[in-house]
XYZ file of C-alpha atoms in Angstrom:
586
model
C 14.310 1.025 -7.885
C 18.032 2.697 -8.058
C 16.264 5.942 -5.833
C 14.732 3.569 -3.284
C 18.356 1.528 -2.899
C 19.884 5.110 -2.825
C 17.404 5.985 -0.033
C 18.179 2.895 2.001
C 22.058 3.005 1.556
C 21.633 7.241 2.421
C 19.569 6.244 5.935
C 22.338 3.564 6.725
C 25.144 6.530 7.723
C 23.030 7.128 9.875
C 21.955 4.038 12.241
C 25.318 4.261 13.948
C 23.980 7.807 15.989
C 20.171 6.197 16.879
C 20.737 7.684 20.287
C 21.613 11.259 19.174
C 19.333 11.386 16.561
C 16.351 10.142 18.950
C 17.532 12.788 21.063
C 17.108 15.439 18.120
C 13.504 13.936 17.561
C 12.507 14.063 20.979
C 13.344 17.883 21.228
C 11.397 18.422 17.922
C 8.118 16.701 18.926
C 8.377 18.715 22.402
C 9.622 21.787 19.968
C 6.511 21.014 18.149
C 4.157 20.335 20.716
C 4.914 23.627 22.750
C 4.702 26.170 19.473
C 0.633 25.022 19.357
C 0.038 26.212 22.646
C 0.018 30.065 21.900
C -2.883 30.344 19.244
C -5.148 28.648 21.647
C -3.497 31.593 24.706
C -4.290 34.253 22.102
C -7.773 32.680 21.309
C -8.535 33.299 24.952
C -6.973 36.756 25.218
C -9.324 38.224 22.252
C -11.838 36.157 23.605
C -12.213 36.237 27.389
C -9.616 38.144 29.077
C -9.625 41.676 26.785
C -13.623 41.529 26.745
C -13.684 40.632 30.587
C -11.279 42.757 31.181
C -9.769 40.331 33.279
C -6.159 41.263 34.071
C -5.289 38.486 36.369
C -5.786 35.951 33.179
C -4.751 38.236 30.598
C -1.161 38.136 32.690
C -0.921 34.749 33.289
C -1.954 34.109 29.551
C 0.620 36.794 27.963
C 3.364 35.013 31.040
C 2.692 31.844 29.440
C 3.227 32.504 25.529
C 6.639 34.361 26.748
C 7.824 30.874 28.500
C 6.740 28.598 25.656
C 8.639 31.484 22.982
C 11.921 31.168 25.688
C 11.351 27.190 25.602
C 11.194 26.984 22.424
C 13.983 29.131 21.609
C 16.095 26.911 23.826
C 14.947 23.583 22.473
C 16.024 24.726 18.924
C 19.503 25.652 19.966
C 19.745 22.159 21.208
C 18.384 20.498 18.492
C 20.490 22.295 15.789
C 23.638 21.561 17.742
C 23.122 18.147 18.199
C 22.139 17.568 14.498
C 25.419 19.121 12.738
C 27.298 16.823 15.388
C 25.502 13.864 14.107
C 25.573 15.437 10.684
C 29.489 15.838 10.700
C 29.731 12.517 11.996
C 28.179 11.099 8.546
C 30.144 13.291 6.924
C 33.318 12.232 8.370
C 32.279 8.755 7.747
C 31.200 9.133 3.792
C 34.339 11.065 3.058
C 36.842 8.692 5.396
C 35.044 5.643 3.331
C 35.818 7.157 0.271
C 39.558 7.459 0.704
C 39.675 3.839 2.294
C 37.879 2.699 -0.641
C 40.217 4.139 -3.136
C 43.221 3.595 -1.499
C 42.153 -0.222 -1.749
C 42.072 -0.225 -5.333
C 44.941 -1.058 -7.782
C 47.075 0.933 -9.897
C 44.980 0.419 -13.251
C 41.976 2.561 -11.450
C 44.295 5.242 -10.916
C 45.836 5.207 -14.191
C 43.047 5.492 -16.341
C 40.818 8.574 -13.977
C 41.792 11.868 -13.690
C 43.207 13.351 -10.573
C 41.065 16.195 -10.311
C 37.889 13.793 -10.784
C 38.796 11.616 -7.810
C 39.314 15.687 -5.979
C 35.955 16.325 -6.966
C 34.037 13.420 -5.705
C 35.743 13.543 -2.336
C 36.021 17.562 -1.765
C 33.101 18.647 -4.205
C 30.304 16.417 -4.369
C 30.433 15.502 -0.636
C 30.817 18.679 0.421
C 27.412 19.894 -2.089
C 25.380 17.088 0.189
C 26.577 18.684 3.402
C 23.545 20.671 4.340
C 21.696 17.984 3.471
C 23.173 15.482 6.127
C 23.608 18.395 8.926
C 20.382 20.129 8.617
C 18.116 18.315 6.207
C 17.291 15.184 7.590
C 15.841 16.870 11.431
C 14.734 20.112 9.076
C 12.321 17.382 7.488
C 11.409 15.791 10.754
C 11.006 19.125 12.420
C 8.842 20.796 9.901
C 6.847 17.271 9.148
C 5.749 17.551 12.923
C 5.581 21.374 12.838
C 2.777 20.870 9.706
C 1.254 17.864 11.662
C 0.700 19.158 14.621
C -0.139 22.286 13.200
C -3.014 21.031 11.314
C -3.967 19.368 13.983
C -4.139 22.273 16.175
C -6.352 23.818 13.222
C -9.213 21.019 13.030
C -9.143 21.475 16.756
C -9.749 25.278 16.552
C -12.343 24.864 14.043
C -12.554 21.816 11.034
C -14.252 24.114 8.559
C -11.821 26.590 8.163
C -9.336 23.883 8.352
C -10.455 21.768 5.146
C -11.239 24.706 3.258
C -7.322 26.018 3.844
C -5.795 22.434 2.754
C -7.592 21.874 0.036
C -5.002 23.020 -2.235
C -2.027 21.215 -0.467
C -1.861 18.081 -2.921
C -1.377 20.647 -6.256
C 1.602 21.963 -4.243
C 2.913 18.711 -3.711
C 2.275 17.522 -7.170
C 4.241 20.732 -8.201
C 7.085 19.996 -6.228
C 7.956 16.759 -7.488
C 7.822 18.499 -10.936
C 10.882 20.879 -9.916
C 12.544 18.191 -8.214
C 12.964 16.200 -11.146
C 14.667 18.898 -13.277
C 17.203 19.943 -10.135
C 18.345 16.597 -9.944
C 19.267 16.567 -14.111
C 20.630 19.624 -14.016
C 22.778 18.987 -10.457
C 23.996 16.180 -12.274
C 25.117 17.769 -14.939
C 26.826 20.765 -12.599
C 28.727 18.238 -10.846
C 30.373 17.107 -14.201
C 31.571 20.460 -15.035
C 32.726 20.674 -11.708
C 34.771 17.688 -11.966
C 36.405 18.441 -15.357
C 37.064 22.280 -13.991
C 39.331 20.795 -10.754
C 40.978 18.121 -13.246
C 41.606 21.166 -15.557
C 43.230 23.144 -12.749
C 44.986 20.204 -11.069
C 46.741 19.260 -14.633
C 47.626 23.222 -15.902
C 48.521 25.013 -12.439
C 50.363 22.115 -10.997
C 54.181 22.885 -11.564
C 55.029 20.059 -14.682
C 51.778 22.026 -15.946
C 52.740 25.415 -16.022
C 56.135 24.537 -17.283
C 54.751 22.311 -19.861
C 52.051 25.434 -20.673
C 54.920 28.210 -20.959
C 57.724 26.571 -22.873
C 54.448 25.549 -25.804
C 53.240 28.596 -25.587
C 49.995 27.415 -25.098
C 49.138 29.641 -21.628
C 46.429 31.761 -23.373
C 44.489 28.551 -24.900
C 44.262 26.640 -21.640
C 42.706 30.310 -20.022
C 39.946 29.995 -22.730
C 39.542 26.770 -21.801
C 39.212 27.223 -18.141
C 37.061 30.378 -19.178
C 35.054 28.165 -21.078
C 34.277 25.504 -18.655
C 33.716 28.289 -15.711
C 31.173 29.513 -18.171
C 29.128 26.842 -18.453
C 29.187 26.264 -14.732
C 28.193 29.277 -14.297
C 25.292 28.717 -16.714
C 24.478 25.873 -14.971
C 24.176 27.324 -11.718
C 21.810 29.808 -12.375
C 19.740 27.237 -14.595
C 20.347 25.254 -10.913
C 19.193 28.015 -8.887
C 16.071 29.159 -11.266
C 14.523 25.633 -11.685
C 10.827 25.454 -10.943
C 11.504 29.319 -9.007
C 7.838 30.357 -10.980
C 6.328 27.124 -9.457
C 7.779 27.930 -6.493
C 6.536 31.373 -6.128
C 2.950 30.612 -7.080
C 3.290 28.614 -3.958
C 4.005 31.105 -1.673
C 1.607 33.597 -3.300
C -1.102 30.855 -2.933
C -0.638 31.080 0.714
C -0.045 34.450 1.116
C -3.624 35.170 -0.535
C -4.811 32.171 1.645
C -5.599 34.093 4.911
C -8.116 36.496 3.090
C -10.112 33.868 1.624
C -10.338 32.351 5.243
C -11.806 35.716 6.514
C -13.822 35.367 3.388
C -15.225 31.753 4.078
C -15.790 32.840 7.795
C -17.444 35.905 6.992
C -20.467 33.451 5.607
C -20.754 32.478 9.183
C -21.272 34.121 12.230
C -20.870 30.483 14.771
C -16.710 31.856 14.818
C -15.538 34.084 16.997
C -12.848 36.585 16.413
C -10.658 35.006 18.724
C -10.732 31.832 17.063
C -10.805 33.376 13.135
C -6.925 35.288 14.437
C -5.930 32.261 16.150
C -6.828 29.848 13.184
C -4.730 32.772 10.578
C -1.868 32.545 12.906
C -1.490 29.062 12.645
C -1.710 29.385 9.148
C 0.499 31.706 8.819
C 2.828 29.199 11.168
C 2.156 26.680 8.465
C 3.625 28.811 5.370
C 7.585 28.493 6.604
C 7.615 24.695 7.363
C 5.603 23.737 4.064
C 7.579 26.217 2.245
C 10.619 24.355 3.888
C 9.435 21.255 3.071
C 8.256 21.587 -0.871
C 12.479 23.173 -1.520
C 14.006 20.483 0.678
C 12.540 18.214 -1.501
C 13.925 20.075 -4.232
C 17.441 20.239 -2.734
C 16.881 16.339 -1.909
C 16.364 15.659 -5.938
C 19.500 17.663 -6.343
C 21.598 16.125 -3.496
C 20.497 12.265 -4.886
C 22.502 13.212 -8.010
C 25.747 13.956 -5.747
C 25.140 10.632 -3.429
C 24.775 8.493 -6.755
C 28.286 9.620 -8.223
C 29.592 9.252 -4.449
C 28.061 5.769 -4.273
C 29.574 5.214 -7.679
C 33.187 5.253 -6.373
C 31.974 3.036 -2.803
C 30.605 0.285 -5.367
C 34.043 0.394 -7.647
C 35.008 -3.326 -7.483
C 38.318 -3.782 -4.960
C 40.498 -5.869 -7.019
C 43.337 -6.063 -4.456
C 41.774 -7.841 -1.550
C 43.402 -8.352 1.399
C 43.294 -12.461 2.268
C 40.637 -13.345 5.033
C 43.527 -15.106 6.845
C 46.616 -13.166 5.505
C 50.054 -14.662 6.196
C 52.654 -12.279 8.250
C 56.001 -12.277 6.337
C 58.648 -12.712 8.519
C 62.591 -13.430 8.805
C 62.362 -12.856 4.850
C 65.182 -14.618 2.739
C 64.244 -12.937 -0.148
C 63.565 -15.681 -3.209
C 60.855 -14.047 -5.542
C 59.140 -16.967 -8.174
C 57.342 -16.328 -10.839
C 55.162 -19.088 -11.734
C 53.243 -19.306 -14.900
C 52.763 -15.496 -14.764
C 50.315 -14.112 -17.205
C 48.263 -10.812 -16.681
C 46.629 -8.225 -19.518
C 45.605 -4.227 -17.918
C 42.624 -4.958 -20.330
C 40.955 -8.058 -20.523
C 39.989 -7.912 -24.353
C 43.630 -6.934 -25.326
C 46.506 -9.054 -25.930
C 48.138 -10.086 -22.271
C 51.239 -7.685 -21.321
C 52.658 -10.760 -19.360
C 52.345 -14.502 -21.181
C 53.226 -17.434 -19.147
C 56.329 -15.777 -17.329
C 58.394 -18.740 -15.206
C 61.407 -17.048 -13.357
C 63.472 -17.345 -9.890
C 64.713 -15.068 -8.543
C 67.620 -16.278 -5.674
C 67.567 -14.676 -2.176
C 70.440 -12.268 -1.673
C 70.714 -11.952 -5.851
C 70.576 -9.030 -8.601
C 68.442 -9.742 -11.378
C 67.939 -7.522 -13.951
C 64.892 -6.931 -16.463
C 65.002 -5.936 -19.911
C 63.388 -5.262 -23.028
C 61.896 -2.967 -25.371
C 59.291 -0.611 -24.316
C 56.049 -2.172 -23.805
C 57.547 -5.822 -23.526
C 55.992 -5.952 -19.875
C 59.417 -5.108 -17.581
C 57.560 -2.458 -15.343
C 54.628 -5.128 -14.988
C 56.906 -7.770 -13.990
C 58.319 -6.382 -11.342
C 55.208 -4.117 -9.774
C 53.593 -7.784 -9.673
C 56.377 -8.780 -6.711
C 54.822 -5.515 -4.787
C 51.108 -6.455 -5.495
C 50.108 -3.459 -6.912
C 48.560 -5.739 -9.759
C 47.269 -9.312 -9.218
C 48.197 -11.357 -11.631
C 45.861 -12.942 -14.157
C 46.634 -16.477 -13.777
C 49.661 -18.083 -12.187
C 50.971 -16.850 -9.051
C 54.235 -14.422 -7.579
C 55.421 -16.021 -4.116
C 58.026 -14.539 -1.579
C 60.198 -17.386 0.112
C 56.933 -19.660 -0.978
C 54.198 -17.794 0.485
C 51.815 -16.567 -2.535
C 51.584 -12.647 -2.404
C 47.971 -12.642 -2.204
C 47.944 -13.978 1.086
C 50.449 -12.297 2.304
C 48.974 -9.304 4.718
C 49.475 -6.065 3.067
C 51.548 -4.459 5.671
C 54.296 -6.924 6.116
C 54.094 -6.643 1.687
C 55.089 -3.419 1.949
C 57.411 -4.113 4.970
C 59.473 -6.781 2.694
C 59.385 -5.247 -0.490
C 60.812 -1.620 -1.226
C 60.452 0.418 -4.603
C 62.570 3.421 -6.668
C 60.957 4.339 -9.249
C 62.018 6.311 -11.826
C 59.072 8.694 -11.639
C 60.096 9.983 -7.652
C 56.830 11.486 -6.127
C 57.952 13.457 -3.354
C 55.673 15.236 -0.796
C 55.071 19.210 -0.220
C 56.823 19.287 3.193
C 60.064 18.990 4.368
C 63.057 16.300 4.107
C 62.279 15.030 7.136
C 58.876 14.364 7.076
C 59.208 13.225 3.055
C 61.692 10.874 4.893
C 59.655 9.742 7.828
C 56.860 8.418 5.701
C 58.583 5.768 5.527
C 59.375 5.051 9.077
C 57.497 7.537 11.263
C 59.291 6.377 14.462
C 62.788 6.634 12.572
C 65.147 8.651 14.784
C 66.922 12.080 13.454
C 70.442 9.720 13.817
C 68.549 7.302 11.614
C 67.323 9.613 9.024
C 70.822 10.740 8.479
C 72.481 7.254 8.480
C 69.976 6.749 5.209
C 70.568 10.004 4.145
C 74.433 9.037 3.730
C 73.579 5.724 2.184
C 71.909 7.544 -0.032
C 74.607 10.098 -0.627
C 72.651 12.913 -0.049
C 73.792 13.950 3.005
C 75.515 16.635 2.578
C 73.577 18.488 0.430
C 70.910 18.024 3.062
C 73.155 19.801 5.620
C 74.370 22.265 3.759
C 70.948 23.873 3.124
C 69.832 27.136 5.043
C 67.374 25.013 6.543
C 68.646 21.414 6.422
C 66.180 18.572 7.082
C 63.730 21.499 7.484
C 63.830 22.436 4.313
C 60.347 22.475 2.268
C 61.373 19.947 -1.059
C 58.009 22.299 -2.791
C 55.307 20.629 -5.157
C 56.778 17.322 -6.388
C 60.293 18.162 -5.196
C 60.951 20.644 -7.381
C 63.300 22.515 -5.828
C 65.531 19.453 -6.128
C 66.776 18.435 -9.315
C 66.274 15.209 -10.679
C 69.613 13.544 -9.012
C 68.684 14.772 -5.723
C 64.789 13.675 -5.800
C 66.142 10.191 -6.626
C 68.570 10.134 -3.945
C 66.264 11.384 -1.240
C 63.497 8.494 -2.396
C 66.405 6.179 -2.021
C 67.364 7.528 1.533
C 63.889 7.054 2.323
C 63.826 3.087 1.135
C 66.966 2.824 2.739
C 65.109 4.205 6.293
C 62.331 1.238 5.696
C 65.337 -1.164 4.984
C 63.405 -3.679 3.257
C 64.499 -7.352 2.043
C 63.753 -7.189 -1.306
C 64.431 -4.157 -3.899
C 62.628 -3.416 -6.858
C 64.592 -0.604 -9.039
C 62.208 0.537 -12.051
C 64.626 2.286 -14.502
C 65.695 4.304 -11.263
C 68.172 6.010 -13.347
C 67.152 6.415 -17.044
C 65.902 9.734 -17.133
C 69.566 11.533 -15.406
C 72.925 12.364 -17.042
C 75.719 10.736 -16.542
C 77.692 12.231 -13.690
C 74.518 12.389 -11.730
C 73.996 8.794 -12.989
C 77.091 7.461 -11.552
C 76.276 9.169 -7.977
C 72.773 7.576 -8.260
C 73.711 4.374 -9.239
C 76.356 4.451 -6.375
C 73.258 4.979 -4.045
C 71.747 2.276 -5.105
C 74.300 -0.207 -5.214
C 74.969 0.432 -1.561
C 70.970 -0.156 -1.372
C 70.674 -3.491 -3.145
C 73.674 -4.667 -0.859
C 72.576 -8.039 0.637
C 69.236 -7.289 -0.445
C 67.314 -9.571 -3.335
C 67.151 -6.665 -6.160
C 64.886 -7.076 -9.389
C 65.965 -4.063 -11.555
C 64.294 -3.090 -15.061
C 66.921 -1.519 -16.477
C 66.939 1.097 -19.578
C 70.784 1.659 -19.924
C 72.418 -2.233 -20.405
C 75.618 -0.490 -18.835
C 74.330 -0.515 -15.008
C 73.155 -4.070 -15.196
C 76.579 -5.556 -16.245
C 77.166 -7.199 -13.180
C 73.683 -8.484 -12.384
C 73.497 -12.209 -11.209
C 70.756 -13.140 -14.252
C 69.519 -10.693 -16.929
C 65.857 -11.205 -17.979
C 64.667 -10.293 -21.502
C 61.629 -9.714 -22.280
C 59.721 -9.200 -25.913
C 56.370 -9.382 -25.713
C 55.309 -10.131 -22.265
C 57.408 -13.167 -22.879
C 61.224 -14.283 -21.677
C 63.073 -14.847 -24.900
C 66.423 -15.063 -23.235
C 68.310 -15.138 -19.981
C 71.473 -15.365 -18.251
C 74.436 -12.941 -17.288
C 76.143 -10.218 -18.948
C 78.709 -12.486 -20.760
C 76.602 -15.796 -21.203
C 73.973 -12.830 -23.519
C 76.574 -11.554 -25.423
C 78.000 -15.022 -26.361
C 74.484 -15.944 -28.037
C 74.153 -12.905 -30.078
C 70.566 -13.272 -29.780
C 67.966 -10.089 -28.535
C 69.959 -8.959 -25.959
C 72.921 -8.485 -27.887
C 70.835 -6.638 -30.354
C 69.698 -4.835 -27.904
C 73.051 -3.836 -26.900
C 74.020 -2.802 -30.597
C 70.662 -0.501 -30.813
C 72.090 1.625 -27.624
C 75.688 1.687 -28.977
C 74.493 3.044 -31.863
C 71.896 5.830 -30.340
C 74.795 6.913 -28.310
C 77.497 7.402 -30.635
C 74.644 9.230 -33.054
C 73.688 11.030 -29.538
C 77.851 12.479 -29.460
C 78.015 13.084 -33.087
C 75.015 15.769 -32.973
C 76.426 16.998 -29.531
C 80.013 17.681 -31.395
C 78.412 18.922 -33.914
């Protein structure tokens, strides 16, 4: 049942090119129709015009097989261009609807699935079903009508020899299906490897990789590894490439013995002429290529199912972040973020990260977010973006829920610093313009000294131009920050959502940072989860969190007054920093 399904879902890219692709059939039944003529011209040239010696015929009938060889020639040409424009239209299609798909899924899909798998389903395994969308599909419809009519251009020359040379065709067939079967196992299989080789070479050559694989000394172990898993690639390639090749030959020896047995069988008779015995063994010899085509396209179809099902896989991955049917348009945005009865789990059999979470959070204020690892901070906050929907209760923005607010004025009204910055391989200027593509060079530079990172900008060989390399790495830490911040500063959004934006820098580059981003969350509603107590002093309310619930909340001084969690919390960082300067002094 799954293969049929596969088959229907597989002939649905194509319906949108009907017209092209009855084009492509049209030239193959004409194709088809013109490549029986020439046995029957020969039949009369051996027959009647060489015995008559009839040179008048003999020219027009050698003038005619020349045309119909040009013809046909021509008609191929068309048809082979026509298909790879319909087959890189599918193509196109299947690997544009695999990137919508995934870039319509939320952050827990991408958290728990390997980078390099997601690069092999979109580069690898549609790229190993190319041939079969460009060429396959009219390669079976041209050789289907080839063997059709060419049969039929047998029986007409002469039904004896006709059965007696298909008699054998159903074996072949039943062979085929045979070899099919084990190509598709082992394509499968292939694929896998594949897909664990490009996560293995995405995770150890990228730069954090390499770094990571140096300073453990661990470079040899992950080239055994990669040695390894090439190796049994390898292994199954050639398993691939040798499946069902003995079945396969025995095929083409069948028909290669084939013709002599037909001037066997006719030698029993003497009711067929010569003409018609070398006309009949050309068209069997016409009929080795396309039936030879046909039983390993089958093959290669087994083998291309496997790569359509793990492609299909990804297209039926449930969307859990659904645009509304009648989204809302965020506009003139105040900035008041609710949380109302908040709870959410990243695994529904698991204890909930977030448990009943009630908070406002004013328009124009700083509130602040914090906790103990794993008490659900970073949760909290990526909720107000929607890159999670909650589980039950609901996030609203100035009243309108977040799930039916469209996704583009979302992004519009809510900007994000992480602390993890994820900066493009190009230059400043186009790491900057992703935010605002029709941002002007005086406004990239206006966010660039919000950001206070100006200057360094300008005083680079190359300025804006200059190529920031793999994940920014040829900025430090301080820098990538402050160039994410220029470019949330270039979308200028109404709400701010800091996540630990400084935790992971020292403290001079701290202090420029966090004078970035106070100059950011100016005016702006700001929701901060903060690592380092000392940068939310001055926040409007401080959340805390223990356990995906708020224990406490209130400002700075109201916390410290209680001497409840946060105050602990305080003490616990007092005391890992002065322990921090005693082993620094010492």
């Amino acid at each position: 049942m799954r293969g049929r399904s596969e088959l229907r879902r597989i002939g649905a890219l194509f319906s949108p090119y009907r017209k092209p692709l009855g084009s492509v059939l049209a030239l193959i039944a004409l194709s088809a129709g013109l490549s029986m003529i020439p046995p029957f011209l020969l039949r009369e040239i051996l027959d009647q015009a060489i015995p008559e010696r009839d040179t008048g015929l003999l020219t027009w009938l050698v003038v005619g097989m020349i045309a119909i060889a040009i013809a046909t020639g021509a008609l191929g040409v068309a048809q082979t261009y026509l298909s790879n424009i319909v087959g890189q239209e599918v193509m196109h299609d299947l690997r544009a609807a695999v990137y919508r798909h995934l870039q319509r899924l939320s952050l827990a899909f991408f958290t728990r699935t390997r980078t390099g798998e997601v690069q092999a389903r979109i580069a690898s395994d549609i790229g190993g079903i190319q041939s079969v969308v460009t060429s396959t599909a009219t390669s079976i419809v041209s050789n289907a009508t080839t063997v059709l009519a060419t049969i039929g251009a047998m029986f007409a020359l002469d039904w004896r020899l006709a059965a007696f040379s298909l008699a054998v065709l159903p074996f072949f067939v039943w062979m085929t299906r045979r070899v099919g079967g084990e190509r598709r196992k082992i394509t499968a299989a292939r694929q896998g490897r594949v897909a664990d080789m490009s996560s293995l070479v995405e995770e150890s050559l990228s730069v954090s990789g390499i770094l990571l694989g140096r300073t453990m000394g661990r470079g040899e172990e992950l080239v055994q590894r990669f040695t390894a898993e090439s190796r049994e690639l390898a292994e199954l390639e050639v398993r691939s490439r040798m499946a069902g090749r003995w079945r396969m030959a025995s095929v083409q020896m069948s028909f290669a013995i084939m013709p002599a047995l037909v001037y066997w069988f006719a030698g029993q008779t003497s009711a067929i002429s010569v003409g018609t015995l070398v006309a009949f063994t050309t068209l069997q010899t016409r009929l080795l290529f396309p039936i030879g085509s046909l039983l390993s396209v089958s093959v290669d179809l087994q083998s291309s199912m496997a790569l359509f099902h793990r492609i299909f896989e990804y297209l039926d991955l449930p969307v859990d972040l659904e645009e509304s049917r009648e989204p809302v348009e965020l506009r003139d945005v105040r900035g008041e973020v609710r949380f109302e009865g908040v709870t959410f789990g990243y695994d529904a059999d698991a204890r909930p990260t977030l448990d009943g979470v009630d908070l406002d959070v004013p328009a124009g204020s700083f509130t602040a977010i914090v906790g103990e690892t794993g008490s659900g901070k970073t949760t909290l906050a990526y909720l107000a973006a929607r890159l999670y929907d909650v589980g039950a209760g609901r996030v609203t923005i100035d009243g309108v829920d977040v799930r039916e607010a469209s996704f583009a004025s979302l992004a519009r009204t809510v900007g994000l610093v992480s602390q993890d910055t994820y900066l493009f391989h190009a230059t400043v200027r186009e790491n900057l313009r992703f935010a605002r593509p029709e941002a002007t060079d005086e406004e990239l530079e206006d966010a660039a000294r919000a950001a206070q990172i100006h200057d360094l900008i300008a005083s680079l060989p190359e300025g804006y131009e200059t190529t920031v390399g793999e994940r920014g790495y040829r900025f430090s830490g301080g820098e990538k920050q402050r160039i994410a911040i220029a470019r949330v500063v270039l979308r200028n959004p109404p709400i701010l959502v800091l996540d630990e934006a400084t935790s992971a820098l020292d403290t001079e580059t701290e202090r420029a940072v966090q004078d970035a981003l106070d100059a950011l969350a100016a005016g702006r509603t700001t929701i901060a989860i903060a690592h380092r107590l000392s940068t939310v002093r001055d926040a409007d309310q401080i959340v805390v969190l223990d356990g995906g619930r708020i224990v406490e909340r209130g400002t700075h001084e109201e916390l410290l007054e209680r001497g409840g969690r946060y105050t602990a919390l305080q003490a616990a960082q007092r005391e890992d920093a002065a322990q921090q300067g005693e082993e620094a002094t010492a």
